[in-house]
Amino acid sequence: MAITNNDIAAIFNRVADLLELSGGNEFRVRAYRGAAMSVASFSQSLADIIISGQEIPKLAGIGKDLEGKIGEIVKTGKLAQLKELESQVPTELIELTHLPGLGAKRVRLIYDKLGVKTIDALEKAARSEKIRAIRGLGEKTEKNILAEIEKRKGLQQNVRLIDAIKAAAPLVEYLKAVNGVTQVTVAGSYRRRKETVRDVDILVTCSKAKTVMDAFAAYPLVKQILAKGLKKTTVVLASGLQVDVRAVSESSYGAALVYFTGSKEHNVAIRKIGVRKKIKLNEYGVFRGKRRIAGKTEEDVYATVDLPWIEPELREDRGEIDAATSGNLPSIIELSDIQGDLHAHTTATDGRSTLEEMIEAAISRGYKYLAITEHTQHVTVAKGLEPKAMRKRLAEIEKAGQKYKEITILKGAEIDILGDGSLDLPEEILEELDIRVCAVHYKFNLTKEEQTSRILKAMENPWCQILAHATGRQINIRSGYEVDLPAIFRAAAQHGVALECNAQPARLDLNDLNLRAAKEAGAKFVISTDSHHTSELEFMQYGVWQARRGWLEKRDVLNSQSLKVLLSSLRKAPQAALSHK
Ligand code: DGT
Ligand code: CA
C-alpha cells in the first residue's frame, strides 16, 4: 500500500513523542512536530513525487535531514531512527502516555521526579498526593489521573464477547473431539450474547466425566487450574479468561442448559412460576415431589411452566416472561435476514481493503447491496476526504459498482458532525450521495446539553439519514460522551433518521437497552459493520446479536429489506435540492 502524507506525519509525531519521553532536546521535539504538521497539510502525495523521481518541494521546517527521512519512509515504509528510539524507551512508559490527559511531556516529568514507570506506580503516587507536589502539575491533574485509572479498572473487568469467542471456540472443538463426548455447549452470558462476559460456562455430555475433565485440564492453553472435579472443573486460560466445564447427564441436559444459560434473574422468575404450580426446577431437572417430569430438552423444561422456548438473548427478565405467557414474544431478527451493509471504508481512507475487494467480499456473503462510506475531511486521523477528493471517490465507486450485476453499490459517506452540529460536506456533494451516514468523531468532552443540541442539530438537517454509533463508547476503552439519549431517540422517530446498531465488536453502539428504548420511541434501525477490511464484514453477526438483545425484529431493521424498500424507507433528500438535478 502506498505511503500517504498522513503516514509520514504519524511517524514524525511518534518520533517526537519518544524523544520527549526519553528526555530529548526540546528543540528537536518541536522540529519533528512541525515537520509532521507540514507534511500532513501538503496537498500533493510526497510518495508519488519521490517515486516519480522528482525533487521534494521546499516545505516549512523540512531541511535536508528530514527530507532524507521522508525518502527512507517512502522507500521502506519505516524509519530506522523510530525503531531505535522504541528500543530505548520502556514500553510501560509509552503505555502511560495512552492514559487520557497525560501525554509524553507529563509522563516524562513524573518519571523524572518520582521514577514512576507503570500504571500501578502512578496510582500509588497519586494516592499518596505526590503528583500535586510536582511543579506544573497540581491537584487537578492528580485527581484526573486517579479518575482515569479508576475508569480503566471499571471498564476492564469483563472481556468482550469476541475475545471470549476467540478463546472458547477452539476449546469447544477440542472438547468435542474427546473420546465419549456427545454434546458441548457454551451457556451463560456467552450464550445470551452479552457484549462482555465475566467467564465462560461450558456444558458437556459424555460417557465418562473423568476422561473429559482430564482432557480439559490438559488443554494446551490452560494457564492455571483453579478446581478439578468430576462434575466441574475451572481453569484460567493463557488469555486470562476463566472457563468452567460441567459434565451433565443426557437426561438433565435441557435443565442444566436453562439453569446455566441464565440469566440468574430469568431463572428466578421461571422458578417462581414453578412454585405456583407446585413443581421444582433446578439444574438436574423439573420435579413434582420426587418424580422428575422434565429435563432432557429446554423445550420440555419451559413447557412445564407453560412457556414456549425463549431465545437466549431475551433471557434477562426484562419482560420476556410476560411476553411469552401472552404469546407476544418478539420474533427477533436473524443474521440471514440481513441483505446488505451500509457502513464500510476502503483504502481510499482508513480502510485496509480496496473497493473491489470489499465489493467481492459483500457478494460472497450474498448481499444485495453495499454502501461505501468514506470519511469526510475533518476526520484527519482516518484520512477523511476533502470535498473534491470525495467527488472523485464517488465517481470511482459508481464506476466500480457498474461492473457487478449481482450487487448494487451505493455511494455513501460517513459525514462528520462538526462541533456546531453542521455536516462536514457541502450540499452539492450531499446531493450526489445515495446514503448519508452521520457521526460524531471529535469533541467528546462537551457538556451533556451542548452535546445533545449538537447532535439534535445534525439530525434536524434534512440530509442526515442515519446516525452512526450514537454514544461514541468503545467497550473496555472509553465510556462515550454525555448525551440525552431519549431526546436523540425521539428526534430519530420524528425526523425519520435511522439509528445505527454499529456491529464493531468493540463498539456495539447502540447497546441492547438503548436499542430497545429507541424502538419503543418509534425509531428505525440499520445494523452496519463499519468495516475497515473485508474480514470485518463478518462482524454483522455481533450487531445482529446486540439487536436481538434489544428485541429488534426484521421489520425494525432497514437493511433486512430489499434495496427498493430500504431506499424508500430512508429519509428523503430535500425536494429543493433534487428539483434541479
Ligand atoms: P457472567 O457474569 O458474564 O459470567 O454472566 P453469567 O450469566 O454467565 O453468570 P455466571 O457465570 O455467574 O453463571 C452462569 C449462569 O448460572 C447464570 O446465568 C445463571 C446460573 N446461576 C449462577 N448462579 C446462580 C444462582 O445463584 N441462582 C440461579 N438461579 N442461577 C444461577
Ligand atoms: Ca459466565
Coordinates of C-alpha atoms and ligand atoms in Angstrom, one line a residue:
M1 CA 0.0 0.0 0.0
A2 CA 1.3 3.5 -0.9
I3 CA 2.6 5.6 2.0
T4 CA 0.5 8.7 2.5
N5 CA 1.5 12.1 3.8
N6 CA -0.5 11.3 6.9
D7 CA 1.5 8.1 7.5
I8 CA 4.7 10.1 7.3
A9 CA 3.3 12.7 9.7
A10 CA 2.3 9.9 12.1
I11 CA 5.8 8.6 12.2
F12 CA 7.3 12.0 12.8
N13 CA 4.8 12.6 15.7
R14 CA 5.7 9.3 17.2
V15 CA 9.4 10.2 17.0
A16 CA 8.6 13.5 18.8
D17 CA 6.7 11.6 21.5
L18 CA 9.5 9.2 22.1
L19 CA 12.2 11.9 22.1
E20 CA 10.1 13.7 24.6
L21 CA 9.8 10.6 26.7
S22 CA 13.5 9.9 26.6
G23 CA 14.3 13.4 27.7
G24 CA 15.5 14.5 24.3
N25 CA 16.2 18.1 23.4
E26 CA 13.1 20.2 23.3
F27 CA 14.1 21.9 20.1
R28 CA 14.3 18.6 18.3
V29 CA 10.9 17.5 19.6
R30 CA 9.4 20.7 18.2
A31 CA 11.2 20.2 14.9
Y32 CA 9.5 16.8 14.4
R33 CA 6.1 18.1 15.4
G34 CA 6.5 21.0 13.0
A35 CA 7.6 18.6 10.2
A36 CA 4.6 16.4 10.9
M37 CA 2.2 19.4 10.5
S38 CA 4.0 20.5 7.4
V39 CA 3.8 17.1 5.7
A40 CA 0.2 16.4 6.7
S41 CA -1.0 19.7 5.3
F42 CA 0.9 19.4 2.0
S43 CA -1.7 18.9 -0.8
Q44 CA 0.3 16.5 -3.1
S45 CA 1.4 13.0 -2.2
L46 CA 5.1 13.1 -1.2
A47 CA 5.3 9.4 -2.0
D48 CA 4.1 10.0 -5.6
I49 CA 6.7 12.8 -6.0
I50 CA 9.6 10.7 -4.8
I51 CA 8.6 7.6 -6.7
S52 CA 8.3 9.5 -9.9
G53 CA 11.9 10.7 -9.3
Q54 CA 11.1 14.4 -8.8
E55 CA 12.7 16.7 -6.2
I56 CA 10.7 17.1 -2.9
P57 CA 9.4 20.7 -2.9
K58 CA 10.6 23.0 -0.1
L59 CA 8.3 22.6 2.9
A60 CA 8.3 24.7 6.0
G61 CA 10.5 23.2 8.7
I62 CA 11.9 20.4 6.5
G63 CA 15.6 20.5 5.8
K64 CA 18.0 18.0 4.2
D65 CA 18.0 15.7 7.2
L66 CA 14.2 15.4 7.4
E67 CA 13.9 15.2 3.6
G68 CA 16.2 12.1 3.8
K69 CA 13.9 10.6 6.4
I70 CA 10.8 11.2 4.2
G71 CA 12.7 9.3 1.4
E72 CA 13.5 6.5 3.8
I73 CA 9.9 6.2 4.9
V74 CA 8.5 6.2 1.4
K75 CA 11.0 3.6 0.2
T76 CA 11.0 1.2 3.2
G77 CA 7.7 2.0 4.9
K78 CA 9.7 2.5 8.2
L79 CA 12.2 4.8 9.9
A80 CA 15.2 3.2 11.5
Q81 CA 15.5 6.0 14.0
L82 CA 12.0 5.3 15.3
K83 CA 12.8 1.6 15.8
E84 CA 15.9 2.6 17.8
L85 CA 14.0 5.1 19.9
E86 CA 11.4 2.4 20.6
S87 CA 14.1 0.1 21.9
Q88 CA 15.4 2.8 24.2
V89 CA 12.2 3.8 25.8
P90 CA 10.5 1.3 28.2
T91 CA 7.2 0.1 26.7
E92 CA 5.5 0.7 30.0
L93 CA 6.3 4.3 29.8
I94 CA 4.9 4.5 26.3
E95 CA 1.7 2.9 27.7
L96 CA 1.4 5.6 30.3
T97 CA 1.1 8.2 27.6
H98 CA -2.2 6.5 26.5
L99 CA -3.9 7.5 29.7
P100 CA -6.1 10.4 28.7
G101 CA -4.8 13.8 29.8
L102 CA -1.2 12.6 30.3
G103 CA 0.9 12.9 27.1
A104 CA 4.6 12.4 26.7
K105 CA 5.7 15.6 28.4
R106 CA 3.9 14.9 31.6
V107 CA 4.8 11.2 31.7
R108 CA 8.4 12.3 31.4
L109 CA 8.1 14.9 34.1
I110 CA 6.5 12.4 36.5
Y111 CA 9.2 9.8 35.7
D112 CA 12.0 12.3 36.3
K113 CA 10.6 13.5 39.6
L114 CA 9.3 10.2 41.1
G115 CA 10.7 7.4 38.9
V116 CA 7.1 6.3 38.0
K117 CA 7.1 3.9 35.1
T118 CA 3.9 1.8 35.5
I119 CA 0.2 2.5 35.9
D120 CA 0.4 0.8 39.4
A121 CA 3.2 3.1 40.5
L122 CA 1.4 6.1 39.0
E123 CA -1.7 5.2 41.0
K124 CA 0.3 4.8 44.2
A125 CA 2.0 8.2 43.7
A126 CA -1.4 9.9 43.0
R127 CA -3.0 8.3 46.1
S128 CA -0.1 9.5 48.3
E129 CA -0.5 13.0 46.9
K130 CA 2.9 13.1 45.3
I131 CA 1.7 14.2 41.9
R132 CA 0.3 17.5 43.1
A133 CA 3.7 18.3 44.6
I134 CA 5.4 18.4 41.2
R135 CA 5.7 21.9 39.9
G136 CA 3.4 22.4 36.9
L137 CA 1.0 19.6 37.7
G138 CA -1.2 20.3 40.7
E139 CA -4.2 18.7 42.5
K140 CA -6.5 18.8 39.5
T141 CA -4.1 16.7 37.3
E142 CA -3.7 14.3 40.2
K143 CA -7.4 13.8 40.6
N144 CA -7.8 13.4 36.8
I145 CA -5.1 10.7 36.8
L146 CA -6.9 8.8 39.6
A147 CA -10.3 9.1 37.8
E148 CA -8.8 7.8 34.6
I149 CA -7.2 4.9 36.3
E150 CA -10.5 4.0 38.1
K151 CA -12.3 4.2 34.8
R152 CA -9.9 1.9 33.2
K153 CA -10.3 -0.7 36.0
G154 CA -14.1 -0.4 36.0
L155 CA -14.2 -0.9 32.2
Q156 CA -11.9 -4.0 32.2
Q157 CA -13.5 -6.5 34.5
N158 CA -15.2 -8.4 31.7
V159 CA -13.9 -9.5 28.3
R160 CA -15.5 -8.5 25.1
L161 CA -17.7 -11.2 23.6
I162 CA -15.5 -11.5 20.5
D163 CA -12.5 -12.2 22.7
A164 CA -14.4 -14.8 24.7
I165 CA -15.5 -16.5 21.4
K166 CA -11.9 -16.5 20.0
A167 CA -10.7 -18.2 23.2
A168 CA -13.6 -20.6 23.6
A169 CA -14.4 -21.7 20.1
P170 CA -11.2 -23.7 19.6
L171 CA -11.6 -25.2 23.1
V172 CA -15.2 -26.3 22.2
E173 CA -13.7 -28.1 19.1
Y174 CA -11.1 -29.7 21.3
L175 CA -13.6 -30.9 23.8
K176 CA -15.9 -32.3 21.0
A177 CA -13.0 -34.5 19.8
V178 CA -12.5 -36.1 23.3
N179 CA -13.5 -39.8 23.4
G180 CA -17.0 -40.4 24.6
V181 CA -18.2 -36.8 24.4
T182 CA -21.6 -36.4 22.8
Q183 CA -22.5 -32.7 23.2
V184 CA -20.6 -29.5 24.1
T185 CA -22.5 -26.2 24.5
V186 CA -21.4 -22.9 25.9
A187 CA -24.1 -21.5 28.2
G188 CA -24.0 -18.4 30.5
S189 CA -23.8 -14.8 29.3
Y190 CA -21.8 -16.1 26.3
R191 CA -24.9 -17.9 25.0
R192 CA -27.1 -14.8 25.8
R193 CA -24.6 -12.9 23.6
K194 CA -23.9 -10.2 26.2
E195 CA -21.4 -7.7 24.9
T196 CA -18.9 -8.6 27.6
V197 CA -18.7 -11.8 29.7
R198 CA -17.0 -12.5 33.0
D199 CA -16.3 -16.1 32.4
V200 CA -17.3 -18.9 30.0
D201 CA -19.6 -21.8 31.2
I202 CA -19.4 -24.9 29.1
L203 CA -21.7 -27.9 29.5
V204 CA -20.6 -31.4 28.3
T205 CA -22.5 -34.6 28.0
C206 CA -20.3 -37.7 27.8
S207 CA -19.9 -41.4 28.7
K208 CA -17.1 -40.8 31.2
A209 CA -16.7 -37.5 33.0
K210 CA -13.1 -38.3 34.1
T211 CA -11.9 -38.5 30.5
V212 CA -13.4 -35.1 29.7
M213 CA -12.1 -33.4 32.8
D214 CA -8.6 -34.8 32.3
A215 CA -8.6 -33.7 28.7
F216 CA -9.8 -30.2 29.7
A217 CA -7.1 -29.8 32.3
A218 CA -4.6 -30.9 29.7
Y219 CA -5.7 -28.3 27.1
P220 CA -2.5 -26.7 26.0
L221 CA -3.8 -23.1 26.6
V222 CA -4.6 -23.7 30.2
K223 CA -2.5 -21.4 32.4
Q224 CA -3.9 -22.4 35.8
I225 CA -6.3 -25.0 37.2
L226 CA -8.5 -23.4 39.9
A227 CA -10.5 -26.5 40.8
K228 CA -10.8 -30.0 39.3
G229 CA -13.6 -32.4 40.0
L230 CA -15.8 -34.9 38.1
K231 CA -18.8 -32.6 38.0
K232 CA -17.0 -29.3 37.4
T233 CA -13.5 -28.1 36.5
T234 CA -12.4 -24.5 36.5
V235 CA -9.3 -23.2 34.8
V236 CA -7.8 -19.9 33.6
L237 CA -6.6 -19.8 30.0
A238 CA -3.4 -18.1 28.9
S239 CA -5.5 -15.1 27.7
G240 CA -6.7 -14.6 31.3
L241 CA -10.2 -15.9 30.6
Q242 CA -11.8 -18.2 33.2
V243 CA -13.6 -21.3 31.9
D244 CA -15.8 -23.7 33.8
V245 CA -16.6 -27.1 32.3
R246 CA -19.5 -29.0 33.8
A247 CA -20.3 -32.7 33.0
V248 CA -24.1 -33.3 32.9
S249 CA -26.2 -36.3 32.2
E250 CA -28.2 -36.6 29.0
S251 CA -31.4 -36.7 31.0
S252 CA -30.6 -33.4 32.7
Y253 CA -29.1 -31.7 29.7
G254 CA -32.0 -29.3 29.0
A255 CA -32.5 -28.4 32.6
A256 CA -28.8 -27.7 33.0
L257 CA -28.8 -25.6 29.9
V258 CA -31.7 -23.5 31.1
Y259 CA -30.1 -23.1 34.5
F260 CA -26.6 -22.3 33.3
T261 CA -27.7 -20.1 30.5
G262 CA -29.4 -17.8 33.0
S263 CA -29.7 -15.0 33.5
K264 CA -30.0 -15.6 37.2
E265 CA -32.9 -13.1 37.2
H266 CA -34.7 -15.0 34.4
N267 CA -34.2 -18.3 36.3
V268 CA -35.6 -16.8 39.5
A269 CA -38.7 -15.6 37.5
I270 CA -39.4 -19.0 35.9
R271 CA -38.8 -20.8 39.3
K272 CA -41.5 -18.6 40.8
I273 CA -44.0 -19.8 38.2
G274 CA -42.9 -23.3 39.2
V275 CA -43.6 -22.6 42.9
R276 CA -47.2 -21.6 42.0
K277 CA -47.6 -24.8 40.0
K278 CA -46.0 -26.8 42.9
I279 CA -43.1 -28.0 40.8
K280 CA -39.4 -27.5 41.4
L281 CA -36.9 -26.5 38.7
N282 CA -33.1 -26.9 39.1
E283 CA -30.1 -27.8 37.1
Y284 CA -31.0 -31.5 37.3
G285 CA -34.5 -31.4 36.0
V286 CA -38.1 -30.4 36.8
F287 CA -39.6 -32.3 39.8
R288 CA -43.1 -32.8 41.2
G289 CA -42.3 -34.2 44.6
K290 CA -39.7 -36.9 44.0
R291 CA -40.8 -37.5 40.4
R292 CA -38.8 -36.0 37.6
I293 CA -41.3 -34.6 35.0
A294 CA -38.8 -33.0 32.5
G295 CA -35.1 -32.2 32.0
K296 CA -33.9 -33.6 28.7
T297 CA -34.5 -30.6 26.5
E298 CA -35.0 -26.9 27.1
E299 CA -38.4 -27.0 25.4
D300 CA -39.6 -29.7 27.8
V301 CA -38.4 -27.6 30.8
Y302 CA -40.2 -24.4 29.6
A303 CA -43.3 -26.4 28.8
T304 CA -43.7 -27.4 32.5
V305 CA -44.2 -23.8 33.4
D306 CA -46.5 -23.2 30.4
L307 CA -43.9 -21.2 28.4
P308 CA -42.7 -21.6 24.9
W309 CA -38.9 -21.9 24.4
I310 CA -37.3 -18.4 24.8
E311 CA -34.4 -17.2 22.7
P312 CA -31.2 -17.0 25.0
E313 CA -30.7 -13.3 24.0
L314 CA -34.1 -12.4 25.6
R315 CA -33.4 -14.2 28.9
E316 CA -32.7 -11.2 31.1
D317 CA -36.0 -10.8 33.0
R318 CA -36.8 -7.7 31.0
G319 CA -40.4 -8.6 30.2
E320 CA -39.8 -11.7 28.2
I321 CA -41.7 -14.0 30.6
D322 CA -44.9 -11.9 30.4
A323 CA -44.5 -11.6 26.6
A324 CA -44.1 -15.4 26.4
T325 CA -47.1 -16.0 28.6
S326 CA -49.3 -13.8 26.5
G327 CA -47.9 -15.1 23.2
N328 CA -46.3 -11.8 22.4
L329 CA -42.6 -12.8 22.3
P330 CA -40.9 -10.7 19.6
S331 CA -39.7 -12.6 16.5
I332 CA -36.2 -11.3 16.8
I333 CA -34.1 -10.6 13.7
E334 CA -31.6 -13.2 12.4
L335 CA -28.3 -12.9 10.6
S336 CA -29.9 -14.5 7.5
D337 CA -32.4 -11.6 7.3
I338 CA -29.6 -9.1 6.5
Q339 CA -29.5 -8.1 2.9
G340 CA -26.6 -5.6 2.8
D341 CA -24.2 -3.5 4.8
L342 CA -24.4 0.3 4.9
H343 CA -21.2 1.4 6.5
A344 CA -17.8 0.5 5.0
H345 CA -14.4 2.1 4.4
T346 CA -11.7 1.3 1.9
T347 CA -8.0 2.1 1.3
A348 CA -9.1 5.5 -0.1
T349 CA -9.4 6.5 3.6
D350 CA -8.5 4.4 6.6
G351 CA -9.7 1.0 5.4
R352 CA -7.3 -1.8 4.6
S353 CA -9.1 -3.5 1.7
T354 CA -9.6 -2.0 -1.7
L355 CA -13.0 -1.0 -3.1
E356 CA -13.1 -4.1 -5.4
E357 CA -12.1 -6.4 -2.5
M358 CA -14.9 -5.0 -0.4
I359 CA -17.4 -5.4 -3.1
E360 CA -16.4 -9.0 -3.8
A361 CA -16.5 -9.9 -0.2
A362 CA -20.0 -8.5 0.1
I363 CA -21.0 -10.5 -2.9
S364 CA -19.7 -13.7 -1.4
R365 CA -21.8 -13.0 1.7
G366 CA -24.8 -13.0 -0.7
Y367 CA -25.6 -9.3 -0.1
K368 CA -27.9 -7.4 -2.4
Y369 CA -26.3 -4.1 -1.7
L370 CA -23.2 -2.5 -0.1
A371 CA -22.7 1.2 0.8
I372 CA -19.2 2.5 0.7
T373 CA -18.9 5.4 3.2
E374 CA -15.6 7.1 3.2
H375 CA -14.7 9.6 6.0
T376 CA -15.0 13.3 5.3
Q377 CA -12.2 15.8 5.6
H378 CA -12.5 16.8 9.2
V379 CA -11.6 13.3 10.4
T380 CA -7.9 13.7 9.6
V381 CA -6.9 10.7 11.7
A382 CA -8.9 8.5 9.3
K383 CA -7.6 10.3 6.2
G384 CA -11.0 11.9 5.6
L385 CA -11.5 13.2 2.0
E386 CA -12.0 16.8 1.3
P387 CA -15.0 17.6 -1.0
K388 CA -13.1 17.4 -4.3
A389 CA -11.5 14.1 -3.4
M390 CA -14.9 12.9 -2.2
R391 CA -16.5 13.7 -5.5
K392 CA -13.7 11.8 -7.3
R393 CA -14.2 8.9 -5.0
L394 CA -17.9 8.8 -5.6
A395 CA -17.3 8.6 -9.3
E396 CA -14.9 5.7 -8.7
I397 CA -17.4 3.9 -6.6
E398 CA -20.1 4.4 -9.2
K399 CA -17.8 3.1 -11.9
A400 CA -16.7 0.1 -9.9
G401 CA -20.3 -0.7 -9.0
Q402 CA -21.4 -0.9 -12.6
K403 CA -19.1 -3.9 -13.2
Y404 CA -21.2 -6.0 -10.9
K405 CA -24.6 -7.3 -11.7
E406 CA -25.3 -9.3 -8.6
I407 CA -25.0 -6.4 -6.2
T408 CA -25.9 -2.7 -6.0
I409 CA -23.1 -0.5 -4.8
L410 CA -24.4 2.6 -3.0
K411 CA -22.4 5.8 -2.9
G412 CA -22.2 6.8 0.7
A413 CA -20.2 8.9 3.1
E414 CA -19.6 8.8 6.8
I415 CA -20.1 12.5 7.3
D416 CA -18.5 14.0 10.4
I417 CA -20.9 16.0 12.6
L418 CA -18.8 19.2 13.3
G419 CA -18.6 20.8 16.7
D420 CA -21.5 23.1 16.0
G421 CA -23.8 20.4 14.6
S422 CA -23.3 21.2 10.9
L423 CA -22.3 18.4 8.5
D424 CA -18.8 18.2 7.0
L425 CA -19.8 18.2 3.3
P426 CA -21.2 20.9 1.1
E427 CA -24.7 20.5 -0.2
E428 CA -23.7 19.8 -3.8
I429 CA -21.8 16.7 -2.6
L430 CA -24.5 15.6 -0.1
E431 CA -26.8 15.7 -3.1
E432 CA -24.7 13.1 -5.0
L433 CA -24.8 10.6 -2.3
D434 CA -27.2 7.6 -2.1
I435 CA -26.6 7.0 1.6
R436 CA -25.7 9.7 4.2
V437 CA -24.3 8.3 7.5
C438 CA -23.6 11.0 10.0
A439 CA -21.4 10.6 13.1
V440 CA -19.5 12.4 15.9
H441 CA -15.7 11.8 15.9
Y442 CA -14.4 14.8 17.9
K443 CA -15.3 17.0 20.9
F444 CA -16.4 14.2 23.2
N445 CA -16.0 16.5 26.3
L446 CA -18.9 18.9 25.7
T447 CA -21.4 19.2 28.4
K448 CA -24.5 16.9 28.1
E449 CA -26.6 19.9 27.0
E450 CA -24.1 21.0 24.4
Q451 CA -23.5 17.5 23.0
T452 CA -27.3 16.9 22.8
S453 CA -28.0 20.1 21.0
R454 CA -25.1 19.5 18.6
I455 CA -26.4 16.0 17.7
L456 CA -30.0 17.2 17.5
K457 CA -29.0 19.9 15.2
A458 CA -27.3 17.4 12.9
M459 CA -30.4 15.2 13.0
E460 CA -32.7 18.1 12.1
N461 CA -30.6 18.6 9.0
P462 CA -32.7 17.1 6.2
W463 CA -29.6 15.5 4.7
C464 CA -29.0 13.3 7.8
Q465 CA -30.4 9.8 7.1
I466 CA -28.5 7.6 9.5
L467 CA -26.9 8.4 12.9
A468 CA -23.9 6.1 13.4
H469 CA -22.5 4.9 16.7
A470 CA -24.7 7.3 18.6
T471 CA -22.9 7.2 22.0
G472 CA -19.3 7.0 20.9
R473 CA -18.4 4.4 23.5
Q474 CA -15.8 1.8 22.9
I475 CA -16.1 -1.3 25.1
N476 CA -13.3 -1.5 27.7
I477 CA -11.7 1.6 26.2
R478 CA -13.9 4.6 26.8
S479 CA -17.4 5.3 28.0
G480 CA -18.6 7.6 25.3
Y481 CA -19.8 11.2 25.6
E482 CA -22.6 12.5 27.8
V483 CA -25.8 12.9 25.8
D484 CA -29.5 12.8 26.4
L485 CA -30.3 9.6 24.5
P486 CA -34.1 9.7 25.0
A487 CA -34.1 13.1 23.2
I488 CA -32.0 11.6 20.4
F489 CA -34.4 8.6 20.1
R490 CA -37.4 10.9 19.9
A491 CA -35.7 13.0 17.2
A492 CA -34.9 9.9 15.3
A493 CA -38.5 8.9 15.2
Q494 CA -39.7 12.4 14.5
H495 CA -37.3 13.1 11.6
G496 CA -37.0 9.6 10.2
V497 CA -33.3 9.3 10.9
A498 CA -32.4 5.6 11.2
L499 CA -30.2 4.7 14.2
E500 CA -27.2 2.5 13.5
C501 CA -26.5 -0.5 15.6
N502 CA -22.8 -0.5 14.9
A503 CA -21.5 -4.1 14.8
Q504 CA -17.9 -3.5 15.5
P505 CA -17.3 -5.8 18.5
A506 CA -15.6 -3.0 20.4
R507 CA -18.4 -0.6 19.7
L508 CA -21.8 -2.4 19.7
D509 CA -23.2 1.1 19.8
L510 CA -26.2 1.5 20.4
N511 CA -26.3 -1.2 23.1
D512 CA -29.1 -3.6 23.9
L513 CA -31.1 -1.4 26.3
N514 CA -30.6 1.7 24.1
L515 CA -31.9 -0.2 21.0
R516 CA -35.0 -1.3 22.9
A517 CA -35.7 2.2 24.3
A518 CA -35.2 3.7 20.8
K519 CA -37.6 1.1 19.3
E520 CA -40.2 2.0 21.9
A521 CA -39.7 5.7 21.0
G522 CA -40.6 4.7 17.4
A523 CA -37.2 4.7 15.7
K524 CA -36.0 2.6 12.8
F525 CA -32.6 1.0 12.6
V526 CA -29.8 -0.2 10.4
I527 CA -27.2 -2.8 11.5
S528 CA -23.8 -1.9 9.9
T529 CA -20.3 -3.3 10.4
D530 CA -18.3 -0.1 9.8
S531 CA -15.8 -2.5 8.1
H532 CA -12.3 -1.4 7.5
H533 CA -11.3 -4.7 6.0
T534 CA -13.1 -7.5 4.1
S535 CA -12.8 -9.7 7.2
E536 CA -14.8 -7.3 9.2
L537 CA -18.0 -7.8 7.2
E538 CA -18.3 -10.9 9.5
F539 CA -18.9 -8.5 12.4
M540 CA -22.5 -8.3 11.2
Q541 CA -23.2 -11.3 13.5
Y542 CA -22.2 -9.2 16.5
G543 CA -24.5 -6.4 15.5
V544 CA -27.4 -8.9 15.0
W545 CA -26.8 -10.4 18.4
Q546 CA -26.9 -7.0 20.0
A547 CA -30.1 -6.1 18.0
R548 CA -31.7 -9.4 19.2
R549 CA -30.9 -8.4 22.8
G550 CA -32.6 -5.1 22.0
W551 CA -35.7 -7.0 20.9
L552 CA -35.4 -5.8 17.3
E553 CA -37.4 -7.6 14.7
K554 CA -36.8 -7.8 10.9
R555 CA -39.3 -5.0 10.3
D556 CA -37.3 -2.6 12.6
V557 CA -34.1 -3.1 10.6
L558 CA -34.0 -1.3 7.2
N559 CA -31.1 -3.3 5.8
S560 CA -33.0 -6.5 6.3
Q561 CA -35.3 -5.2 3.5
S562 CA -34.9 -5.3 -0.3
L563 CA -33.0 -2.4 -1.9
K564 CA -36.2 -0.8 -3.0
V565 CA -37.8 -0.9 0.4
L566 CA -34.6 0.3 2.0
L567 CA -34.2 3.3 -0.2
S568 CA -37.9 4.3 0.1
S569 CA -37.7 3.9 3.9
L570 CA -34.6 6.1 4.4
R571 CA -35.2 9.8 4.9
K572 CA -35.9 11.6 1.6
A573 CA -33.5 14.2 0.3
P574 CA -34.8 17.8 0.5
Q575 CA -37.0 18.5 -2.5
A576 CA -35.4 21.8 -3.4
A577 CA -32.1 20.1 -3.9
L578 CA -33.5 17.4 -6.1
S579 CA -35.6 19.6 -8.3
H580 CA -32.5 20.9 -10.2
K581 CA -30.9 17.5 -10.5
Ligands
DGT1 P1 -21.1 -13.5 33.6 O1 -21.0 -12.7 34.8 O2 -20.8 -12.7 32.4 O3 -20.3 -14.8 33.7 O4 -22.7 -13.9 33.5 P2 -23.4 -15.3 33.6 O5 -24.8 -15.1 33.4 O6 -22.7 -16.3 32.7 O7 -23.2 -15.7 35.1 P3 -22.4 -16.9 35.8 O8 -21.2 -17.3 35.0 O9 -22.1 -16.4 37.2 O10 -23.5 -18.0 35.9 C1 -23.9 -18.7 34.8 C2 -25.4 -19.0 34.9 O11 -25.6 -19.8 36.0 C3 -26.2 -17.7 35.3 O12 -26.5 -17.0 34.1 C4 -27.4 -18.3 35.9 C5 -26.9 -19.5 36.7 N1 -26.6 -19.2 38.1 C6 -25.5 -18.9 38.7 N2 -25.7 -18.6 39.9 C7 -27.0 -18.7 40.2 C8 -27.8 -18.6 41.3 O13 -27.4 -18.3 42.4 N3 -29.1 -18.8 41.1 C9 -29.7 -19.1 39.9 N4 -31.0 -19.3 39.8 N5 -28.9 -19.3 38.9 C10 -27.6 -19.1 39.0
CA2 CA -20.5 -16.9 32.8

